[in-house]
Short mmCIF file of C-alpha atoms and ligand atoms in Angstrom, two decimals:
data_model
loop_
_atom_site.label_atom_id
_atom_site.label_comp_id
_atom_site.label_asym_id
_atom_site.label_seq_id
_atom_site.Cartn_x
_atom_site.Cartn_y
_atom_site.Cartn_z
CA UNK A 51 0.00 0.00 0.00
CA UNK A 52 1.02 3.59 -0.65
CA UNK A 53 3.82 4.87 1.59
CA UNK A 54 4.08 8.61 2.16
CA UNK A 55 7.87 8.72 1.66
CA UNK A 56 7.60 7.99 -2.11
CA UNK A 57 4.59 10.19 -2.53
CA UNK A 58 4.65 13.61 -4.15
CA UNK A 59 1.56 15.70 -4.64
CA UNK A 60 0.94 16.73 -8.23
CA UNK A 61 0.24 20.26 -9.33
CA UNK A 62 -0.93 21.69 -12.63
CA UNK A 63 2.65 22.57 -13.64
CA UNK A 64 4.41 19.32 -12.70
CA UNK A 65 1.70 16.93 -13.87
CA UNK A 66 2.67 16.74 -17.58
CA UNK A 67 6.33 16.05 -16.74
CA UNK A 68 5.44 13.49 -14.08
CA UNK A 69 2.82 11.61 -16.09
CA UNK A 70 4.05 12.37 -19.61
CA UNK A 71 5.52 8.87 -20.08
CA UNK A 72 2.47 7.08 -18.83
CA UNK A 73 1.12 4.88 -21.65
CA UNK A 74 -2.54 5.20 -20.56
CA UNK A 75 -2.28 9.00 -20.42
CA UNK A 76 -0.52 9.17 -23.78
CA UNK A 77 -3.09 6.88 -25.38
CA UNK A 78 -5.97 8.98 -24.09
CA UNK A 79 -4.48 12.47 -24.53
CA UNK A 80 -1.82 12.25 -27.23
CA UNK A 81 1.89 11.74 -26.71
CA UNK A 82 3.01 15.39 -26.66
CA UNK A 83 2.75 15.99 -22.92
CA UNK A 84 4.01 19.56 -23.30
CA UNK A 85 0.73 20.41 -25.03
CA UNK A 86 -1.48 18.99 -22.27
CA UNK A 87 -3.63 21.59 -20.53
CA UNK A 88 -4.12 20.97 -16.81
CA UNK A 89 -6.62 22.47 -14.35
CA UNK A 90 -7.05 21.53 -10.69
CA UNK A 91 -10.79 21.46 -10.06
CA UNK A 92 -11.14 19.52 -6.78
CA UNK A 93 -13.83 21.04 -4.62
CA UNK A 94 -14.41 18.03 -2.35
CA UNK A 95 -13.24 17.64 1.22
CA UNK A 96 -10.28 15.31 0.67
CA UNK A 97 -8.43 15.11 -2.66
CA UNK A 98 -6.80 16.80 -5.63
CA UNK A 99 -8.70 16.47 -8.92
CA UNK A 100 -7.17 17.54 -12.24
CA UNK A 101 -8.80 17.81 -15.65
CA UNK A 102 -6.10 17.10 -18.22
CA UNK A 103 -6.84 17.95 -21.85
CA UNK A 104 -4.72 16.83 -24.80
CA UNK A 105 -5.11 16.85 -28.57
CA UNK A 106 -6.77 13.43 -28.56
CA UNK A 107 -9.00 13.70 -25.51
CA UNK A 108 -9.45 14.54 -21.85
CA UNK A 109 -8.98 12.56 -18.61
CA UNK A 110 -9.42 13.05 -14.89
CA UNK A 111 -6.46 12.53 -12.56
CA UNK A 112 -7.55 12.14 -8.96
CA UNK A 113 -4.85 12.09 -6.30
CA UNK A 114 -5.25 11.54 -2.57
CA UNK A 115 -3.37 13.86 -0.22
CA UNK A 116 -1.83 12.62 3.04
CA UNK A 117 -4.23 14.84 4.98
CA UNK A 118 -7.84 16.06 4.92
CA UNK A 119 -7.94 18.87 2.36
CA UNK A 120 -10.88 20.57 4.06
CA UNK A 121 -9.00 20.91 7.34
CA UNK A 122 -5.30 20.90 6.36
CA UNK A 123 -2.23 18.91 7.39
CA UNK A 124 -3.20 19.03 11.07
CA UNK A 125 -5.52 16.09 10.17
CA UNK A 126 -3.40 13.36 8.53
CA UNK A 127 -5.24 10.81 6.41
CA UNK A 128 -3.61 7.76 4.77
CA UNK A 129 -3.05 7.66 1.04
CA UNK A 130 -4.38 4.11 0.93
CA UNK A 131 -7.93 5.45 0.48
CA UNK A 132 -7.01 5.67 -3.20
CA UNK A 133 -6.37 1.90 -3.20
CA UNK A 134 -9.84 1.29 -1.74
CA UNK A 135 -11.44 3.66 -4.23
CA UNK A 136 -9.76 1.82 -7.11
CA UNK A 137 -10.87 -1.60 -5.85
CA UNK A 138 -14.40 -0.39 -5.16
CA UNK A 139 -14.69 1.15 -8.65
CA UNK A 140 -13.61 -2.16 -10.19
CA UNK A 141 -16.23 -4.10 -8.26
CA UNK A 142 -18.98 -1.56 -8.93
CA UNK A 143 -18.17 -1.64 -12.66
CA UNK A 144 -18.69 -5.43 -12.62
CA UNK A 145 -21.84 -5.28 -10.51
CA UNK A 146 -23.58 -2.44 -12.36
CA UNK A 147 -21.79 -1.95 -15.69
CA UNK A 148 -21.69 1.57 -17.07
CA UNK A 149 -22.52 3.28 -13.77
CA UNK A 150 -19.01 4.30 -12.67
CA UNK A 151 -16.21 6.06 -14.58
CA UNK A 152 -13.81 3.83 -16.47
CA UNK A 153 -10.37 3.51 -14.85
CA UNK A 154 -7.46 4.09 -17.23
CA UNK A 155 -4.57 3.77 -14.79
CA UNK A 156 -3.90 3.33 -11.07
CA UNK A 157 -0.63 4.24 -9.33
CA UNK A 158 -0.71 3.00 -5.77
CA UNK A 159 2.50 4.72 -4.58
CA UNK A 160 1.34 8.10 -5.87
CA UNK A 161 -2.24 7.39 -4.71
CA UNK A 162 -3.60 8.46 -8.06
CA UNK A 163 -6.29 7.19 -10.36
CA UNK A 164 -6.53 8.25 -13.99
CA UNK A 165 -10.09 7.91 -15.14
CA UNK A 166 -12.60 8.75 -17.81
CA UNK A 167 -13.55 12.44 -17.98
CA UNK A 168 -17.31 12.64 -17.71
CA UNK A 169 -18.62 15.39 -19.98
CA UNK A 170 -21.00 17.19 -20.15
CA UNK A 171 -21.93 15.69 -16.78
CA UNK A 172 -22.36 17.89 -13.73
CA UNK A 173 -22.57 17.05 -10.04
CA UNK A 174 -26.12 16.01 -9.16
CA UNK A 175 -26.19 18.16 -6.02
CA UNK A 176 -25.48 21.27 -8.10
CA UNK A 177 -28.11 20.31 -10.67
CA UNK A 178 -30.74 19.92 -7.95
CA UNK A 179 -29.79 23.24 -6.36
CA UNK A 180 -30.12 24.85 -9.79
CA UNK A 181 -33.62 23.39 -10.09
CA UNK A 182 -32.79 20.99 -12.91
CA UNK A 183 -34.97 17.91 -13.29
CA UNK A 184 -33.07 14.85 -14.47
CA UNK A 185 -35.40 12.18 -15.79
CA UNK A 186 -33.22 9.10 -15.14
CA UNK A 187 -31.76 9.47 -11.69
CA UNK A 188 -34.50 7.76 -9.65
CA UNK A 189 -34.39 4.58 -11.67
CA UNK A 190 -30.60 4.54 -12.21
CA UNK A 191 -29.75 5.12 -8.56
CA UNK A 192 -32.26 2.54 -7.34
CA UNK A 193 -30.74 -0.03 -9.72
CA UNK A 194 -27.20 0.90 -8.66
CA UNK A 195 -28.10 0.42 -5.00
CA UNK A 196 -29.75 -2.94 -5.57
CA UNK A 197 -27.05 -4.32 -7.87
CA UNK A 198 -24.03 -3.24 -5.86
CA UNK A 199 -25.50 -4.05 -2.45
CA UNK A 200 -26.95 -7.42 -3.42
CA UNK A 201 -24.01 -8.59 -5.53
CA UNK A 202 -21.43 -7.69 -2.87
CA UNK A 203 -23.18 -9.67 -0.15
CA UNK A 204 -23.62 -13.20 1.16
CA UNK A 205 -26.89 -13.32 -0.76
CA UNK A 206 -24.88 -13.59 -3.93
CA UNK A 207 -21.10 -14.01 -3.58
CA UNK A 208 -19.23 -17.26 -2.97
CA UNK A 209 -18.46 -17.06 0.73
CA UNK A 210 -14.67 -17.38 0.34
CA UNK A 211 -14.54 -14.51 -2.15
CA UNK A 212 -16.70 -12.35 0.09
CA UNK A 213 -14.60 -13.06 3.19
CA UNK A 214 -11.39 -12.29 1.28
CA UNK A 215 -12.89 -9.02 0.13
CA UNK A 216 -14.15 -8.23 3.60
CA UNK A 217 -10.58 -8.61 4.89
CA UNK A 218 -9.22 -6.38 2.10
CA UNK A 219 -11.60 -3.51 2.80
CA UNK A 220 -11.39 -3.92 6.59
CA UNK A 221 -8.19 -1.88 6.41
CA UNK A 222 -10.06 1.26 5.34
CA UNK A 223 -10.07 2.10 9.04
CA UNK A 224 -9.39 5.83 8.93
CA UNK A 225 -12.22 6.62 6.53
CA UNK A 226 -14.63 4.54 8.61
CA UNK A 227 -13.37 6.48 11.62
CA UNK A 228 -14.34 9.76 9.92
CA UNK A 229 -17.88 8.49 9.43
CA UNK A 230 -18.09 6.95 12.89
CA UNK A 231 -17.25 10.30 14.48
CA UNK A 232 -18.61 12.88 12.06
CA UNK A 233 -21.92 11.18 11.31
CA UNK A 234 -22.91 9.30 14.43
CA UNK A 235 -21.38 11.12 17.40
CA UNK A 236 -20.19 14.69 16.78
CA UNK A 237 -23.64 16.19 16.00
CA UNK A 238 -24.87 15.16 19.46
CA UNK A 239 -22.27 16.95 21.60
CA UNK A 240 -20.15 20.09 21.29
CA UNK A 241 -17.42 18.43 19.21
CA UNK A 242 -14.52 20.69 18.31
CA UNK A 243 -15.12 20.96 14.56
CA UNK A 244 -18.90 21.29 14.67
CA UNK A 245 -20.55 24.39 13.33
CA UNK A 246 -24.13 25.49 12.70
CA UNK A 247 -26.09 28.54 11.66
CA UNK A 248 -25.91 30.54 14.86
CA UNK A 249 -27.66 31.96 16.79
CA UNK A 250 -30.74 30.84 14.81
CA UNK A 251 -30.22 27.11 15.43
CA UNK A 252 -28.77 27.35 18.95
CA UNK A 253 -32.07 26.31 20.55
CA UNK A 254 -32.72 23.22 18.44
CA UNK A 255 -29.04 22.22 18.66
CA UNK A 256 -29.29 22.24 22.47
CA UNK A 257 -32.54 20.24 22.27
CA UNK A 258 -30.96 17.58 20.04
CA UNK A 259 -27.91 17.26 22.26
CA UNK A 260 -30.20 16.69 25.22
CA UNK A 261 -32.48 14.32 23.30
CA UNK A 262 -31.86 10.93 24.87
CA UNK A 263 -33.99 9.02 22.33
CA UNK A 264 -32.12 10.58 19.42
CA UNK A 265 -28.72 9.90 20.95
CA UNK A 266 -29.63 6.27 21.55
CA UNK A 267 -30.80 5.88 17.94
CA UNK A 268 -27.64 7.53 16.61
CA UNK A 269 -25.53 5.08 18.60
CA UNK A 270 -27.72 2.16 17.50
CA UNK A 271 -27.07 3.19 13.90
CA UNK A 272 -23.34 3.51 14.64
CA UNK A 273 -23.44 0.02 16.15
CA UNK A 274 -24.97 -1.34 12.93
CA UNK A 275 -22.47 0.60 10.81
CA UNK A 276 -19.51 -0.77 12.75
CA UNK A 277 -20.68 -4.33 13.32
CA UNK A 278 -22.91 -5.38 10.43
CA UNK A 279 -20.41 -6.17 7.65
CA UNK A 280 -23.13 -7.15 5.20
CA UNK A 281 -21.95 -5.92 1.82
CA UNK A 282 -19.43 -3.73 0.03
CA UNK A 283 -20.80 -0.21 0.44
CA UNK A 284 -19.99 2.89 -1.56
CA UNK A 285 -19.69 4.43 1.89
CA UNK A 286 -20.31 8.09 0.96
CA UNK A 287 -23.27 7.98 -1.40
CA UNK A 288 -24.65 11.51 -1.37
CA UNK A 289 -25.73 13.69 -4.27
CA UNK A 290 -22.19 15.11 -4.50
CA UNK A 291 -21.01 11.59 -5.42
CA UNK A 292 -23.24 11.39 -8.50
CA UNK A 293 -22.67 12.98 -11.91
CA UNK A 294 -25.50 13.47 -14.36
CA UNK A 295 -26.68 14.54 -17.76
CA UNK A 296 -30.26 14.37 -19.00
CA UNK A 297 -29.64 10.81 -20.13
CA UNK A 298 -26.81 9.44 -18.00
CA UNK A 299 -26.14 8.86 -14.31
CA UNK A 300 -22.69 7.97 -12.96
CA UNK A 301 -21.59 7.31 -9.40
CA UNK A 302 -18.12 8.52 -8.38
CA UNK A 303 -15.81 8.71 -5.34
CA UNK A 304 -16.15 5.41 -3.45
CA UNK A 305 -13.05 5.99 -1.29
CA UNK A 306 -15.11 5.34 1.88
CA UNK A 307 -15.92 1.82 0.59
CA UNK A 308 -16.03 -0.91 3.23
CA UNK A 309 -18.22 -3.82 4.30
CA UNK A 310 -21.20 -2.46 6.19
CA UNK A 311 -25.00 -2.54 6.34
CA UNK A 312 -26.92 -2.26 3.06
CA UNK A 313 -29.21 0.34 4.55
CA UNK A 314 -26.33 2.79 5.01
CA UNK A 315 -25.95 3.66 1.31
CA UNK A 316 -29.74 3.69 0.87
CA UNK A 317 -30.36 5.97 3.84
CA UNK A 318 -27.51 8.39 3.05
CA UNK A 319 -28.76 8.85 -0.49
CA UNK A 320 -32.41 9.35 0.48
CA UNK A 321 -31.41 11.85 3.19
CA UNK A 322 -29.63 14.00 0.63
CA UNK A 323 -32.78 14.16 -1.50
CA UNK A 324 -34.95 15.06 1.50
CA UNK A 325 -32.46 17.78 2.45
CA UNK A 326 -32.50 19.15 -1.07
CA UNK A 327 -36.32 19.14 -0.99
CA UNK A 328 -36.30 21.19 2.22
CA UNK A 329 -33.58 23.52 0.89
CA UNK A 330 -35.59 24.46 -2.23
CA UNK A 331 -37.32 27.31 -0.36
CA UNK A 332 -33.92 28.95 -0.12
CA UNK A 333 -33.45 28.91 -3.89
CA UNK A 334 -36.61 30.59 -5.14
CA UNK A 335 -35.08 33.93 -6.24
CA UNK A 336 -35.89 33.19 -9.86
CA UNK A 337 -39.35 31.77 -9.20
CA UNK A 338 -41.31 29.13 -7.33
CA UNK A 339 -39.75 25.70 -6.88
CA UNK A 340 -43.10 23.90 -6.46
CA UNK A 341 -42.46 21.86 -9.62
CA UNK A 342 -38.99 20.95 -8.40
CA UNK A 343 -40.33 19.87 -5.02
CA UNK A 344 -42.91 17.59 -6.67
CA UNK A 345 -40.15 16.17 -8.87
CA UNK A 346 -37.88 15.46 -5.88
CA UNK A 347 -40.61 13.57 -4.01
CA UNK A 348 -41.18 11.54 -7.12
CA UNK A 349 -37.46 10.74 -7.47
CA UNK A 350 -37.33 9.61 -3.83
CA UNK A 351 -40.24 7.21 -4.47
CA UNK A 352 -38.57 6.02 -7.68
CA UNK A 353 -35.24 5.32 -5.96
CA UNK A 354 -36.96 3.15 -3.39
CA UNK A 355 -39.25 1.33 -5.84
CA UNK A 356 -36.54 0.71 -8.40
CA UNK A 357 -34.24 -0.50 -5.57
CA UNK A 358 -36.85 -2.93 -4.22
CA UNK A 359 -37.96 -4.15 -7.69
CA UNK A 360 -34.39 -4.88 -8.74
CA UNK A 361 -33.46 -6.38 -5.38
CA UNK A 362 -36.50 -8.68 -5.70
CA UNK A 363 -35.43 -9.71 -9.19
CA UNK A 364 -31.89 -10.47 -8.01
CA UNK A 365 -33.24 -12.35 -4.99
CA UNK A 366 -35.25 -14.59 -7.28
CA UNK A 367 -32.57 -15.15 -9.90
CA UNK A 368 -29.10 -14.62 -8.36
CA UNK A 369 -29.43 -15.88 -4.79
CA UNK A 370 -26.42 -18.20 -4.86
CA UNK A 371 -24.67 -17.27 -1.61
CA UNK A 372 -24.82 -18.89 1.82
CA UNK A 373 -27.92 -17.02 3.04
CA UNK A 374 -31.58 -18.06 2.55
CA UNK A 375 -30.42 -20.87 0.27
CA UNK A 376 -32.73 -22.05 -2.47
CA UNK A 377 -32.20 -25.63 -1.21
CA UNK A 378 -34.27 -24.65 1.83
CA UNK A 379 -36.99 -22.89 -0.11
CA UNK A 380 -37.57 -23.01 -3.90
CA UNK A 381 -35.91 -26.45 -4.30
CA UNK A 382 -38.34 -27.81 -1.70
CA UNK A 383 -41.35 -26.29 -3.43
CA UNK A 384 -41.45 -23.44 -0.89
CA UNK A 385 -41.08 -20.35 -3.07
CA UNK A 386 -43.38 -18.57 -0.64
CA UNK A 387 -40.84 -19.06 2.13
CA UNK A 388 -38.21 -17.28 0.04
CA UNK A 389 -40.66 -14.42 -0.58
CA UNK A 390 -41.38 -14.18 3.15
CA UNK A 391 -37.63 -13.91 3.81
CA UNK A 392 -37.30 -11.28 1.09
CA UNK A 393 -40.08 -9.18 2.67
CA UNK A 394 -38.27 -9.37 5.99
CA UNK A 395 -34.90 -8.39 4.48
CA UNK A 396 -36.40 -5.41 2.61
CA UNK A 397 -38.36 -4.34 5.67
CA UNK A 398 -35.18 -4.33 7.78
CA UNK A 399 -33.33 -2.33 5.12
CA UNK A 400 -36.19 0.20 5.06
CA UNK A 401 -36.25 0.67 8.83
CA UNK A 402 -32.46 0.96 9.11
CA UNK A 403 -32.29 3.30 6.11
CA UNK A 404 -34.59 5.73 7.93
CA UNK A 405 -32.25 5.65 10.93
CA UNK A 406 -29.21 6.34 8.75
CA UNK A 407 -31.08 9.05 6.84
CA UNK A 408 -31.99 10.81 10.08
CA UNK A 409 -28.40 11.05 11.36
CA UNK A 410 -27.10 12.08 7.93
CA UNK A 411 -29.55 15.00 7.93
CA UNK A 412 -28.32 16.07 11.33
CA UNK A 413 -24.62 15.85 10.63
CA UNK A 414 -24.83 17.90 7.41
CA UNK A 415 -26.31 20.78 9.43
CA UNK A 416 -24.55 20.42 12.78
CA UNK A 417 -21.21 18.76 12.08
CA UNK A 418 -18.04 19.61 10.17
CA UNK A 419 -19.07 18.69 6.61
CA UNK A 420 -22.08 20.70 5.51
CA UNK A 421 -23.76 20.51 2.13
CA UNK A 422 -24.18 23.16 -0.52
CA UNK A 423 -27.97 22.70 -0.61
CA UNK A 424 -28.20 24.72 2.62
CA UNK A 425 -24.80 26.47 2.58
CA UNK A 426 -25.61 28.39 -0.60
CA UNK A 427 -28.69 30.01 0.97
CA UNK A 428 -27.18 33.41 1.71
CA UNK A 429 -29.83 34.74 4.10
CA UNK A 430 -29.03 33.06 7.45
CA UNK A 431 -32.61 33.36 8.70
CA UNK A 432 -34.00 31.65 5.63
CA UNK A 433 -31.21 29.04 5.74
CA UNK A 434 -31.92 28.33 9.39
CA UNK A 435 -35.64 27.86 8.68
CA UNK A 436 -34.84 25.29 5.99
CA UNK A 437 -32.27 23.57 8.20
CA UNK A 438 -34.69 23.42 11.14
CA UNK A 439 -37.19 21.52 9.01
CA UNK A 440 -34.49 19.02 8.02
CA UNK A 441 -33.36 18.60 11.64
CA UNK A 442 -36.96 17.87 12.64
CA UNK A 443 -37.52 15.47 9.77
CA UNK A 444 -34.27 13.68 10.58
CA UNK A 445 -35.19 13.32 14.24
CA UNK A 446 -38.69 12.09 13.47
CA UNK A 447 -37.73 9.42 10.96
CA UNK A 448 -34.79 8.15 13.03
CA UNK A 449 -36.65 7.89 16.34
CA UNK A 450 -39.94 6.63 14.86
CA UNK A 451 -38.45 4.44 12.14
CA UNK A 452 -40.18 1.26 13.30
CA UNK A 453 -43.60 2.93 13.08
CA UNK A 454 -43.13 4.28 9.53
CA UNK A 455 -44.30 1.98 6.77
CA UNK A 456 -43.60 3.69 3.47
CA UNK A 457 -41.53 6.30 1.70
CA UNK A 458 -44.81 8.09 0.92
CA UNK A 459 -45.31 8.57 4.65
CA UNK A 460 -41.92 10.26 5.00
CA UNK A 461 -42.58 12.38 1.91
CA UNK A 462 -45.90 13.50 3.42
CA UNK A 463 -44.16 14.56 6.59
CA UNK A 464 -41.52 16.42 4.56
CA UNK A 465 -44.31 18.30 2.76
CA UNK A 466 -45.99 19.15 6.08
CA UNK A 467 -42.74 20.47 7.53
CA UNK A 468 -41.96 22.39 4.36
CA UNK A 469 -45.25 24.26 4.70
CA UNK A 470 -44.85 24.82 8.42
CA UNK A 471 -43.08 28.18 8.34
CA UNK A 472 -43.57 31.33 6.36
CA UNK A 473 -40.59 31.98 4.12
C1 LIG B 218 -13.34 15.13 6.71
S1 LIG B 218 -14.25 14.47 5.43
C2 LIG B 218 -15.85 15.05 5.62
C3 LIG B 218 -16.84 14.39 4.75
O1 LIG B 218 -16.46 14.49 3.40
C4 LIG B 218 -16.70 13.29 2.74
O2 LIG B 218 -17.33 13.50 1.52
C5 LIG B 218 -17.54 12.45 3.69
O3 LIG B 218 -18.91 12.70 3.52
C6 LIG B 218 -17.04 12.92 4.99
O4 LIG B 218 -17.90 12.64 6.05
MG1 LIG B 219 -16.28 12.23 -1.79
#
């Protein structure tokens, strides 16, 4: 795995000289490295991202830094996250072909991945903030969830291959540690790097920190995250990890990949749509976002229904792993037994996804890593009103998750909260 002593961070000036001999780069861009045009465009929390254009084409070069970019070198972070991203991308490409960028080259020592440049794709989060309606995302993301989560689990994989993979990804300790702290614990006490819209949210922040039921749920979800090594997760599946055009959806950035509970990816993704729904009121300068809100609720329903439909299909046709074996059910003429087990599995994913969604909504408003959906609302009073609705929705769905029976129920509550305050 990558050692920091050999590592050198790239920059726009040194990149052509450093990668100019690389056969994959030359094949994609053209062999005259001196004519390559390089821009650093990384706006995420962790890495460098370069767009490199040549006469023949364009590629992305993504390089991990030995620290958290958002915070600086006071927070070291191992380069090996690039290794996990590379291995996760390879598995995702096999499990849901066409949904992740193609890898052209991986250099472990330099913690860099050269990959397909997605164009004219834009980040889904930005599209939703802009009020753009993408027709494919609900279906594509539901399929991606079902295919990657099912095919990386003991429902599908040969047990030896799964256990080997589990051991490989178990070393992604530091990125799990970020999630364990930032998502499940920090929002519920005065952790050092927390921030929130203040003073507007001070009251509700104090309430949440004193909310015993919420703290217990957050720790229950952390327990599941840490102990339920069910499948290979993307690990950071929010709308900033998806790139879109009107007719394509791609999932990027799986550096947080590890074996965890299926419901984690599902809940994280849904939470980011609910947050965007509740942030729309902060983006109405150019006109009402009623149409956008209706669209978002529809997408949320589509993600869940396309996830469950595809999961059901895979359950019936690809269940070859060690769990709920067909020799106990279908092969004994008990197809109904397999369907009963499927209902139970999907029900558990639904309930847990609501728990994960609730804490994700809290941490994006109270923790270190906020999201642009709320952050780009300039008026702090308006921002705080939107954020308050999301904090309430998050608390309700996490604490009451066992009593909620459908996505439509959560959507209804989101609509009620959205209408609760004057703008
Ligand atoms: C210190 S990293 C903060 C956040 O950025 C990543 O995208 C993950 O969501 C992480 O929690
Ligand atoms: Mg990321």
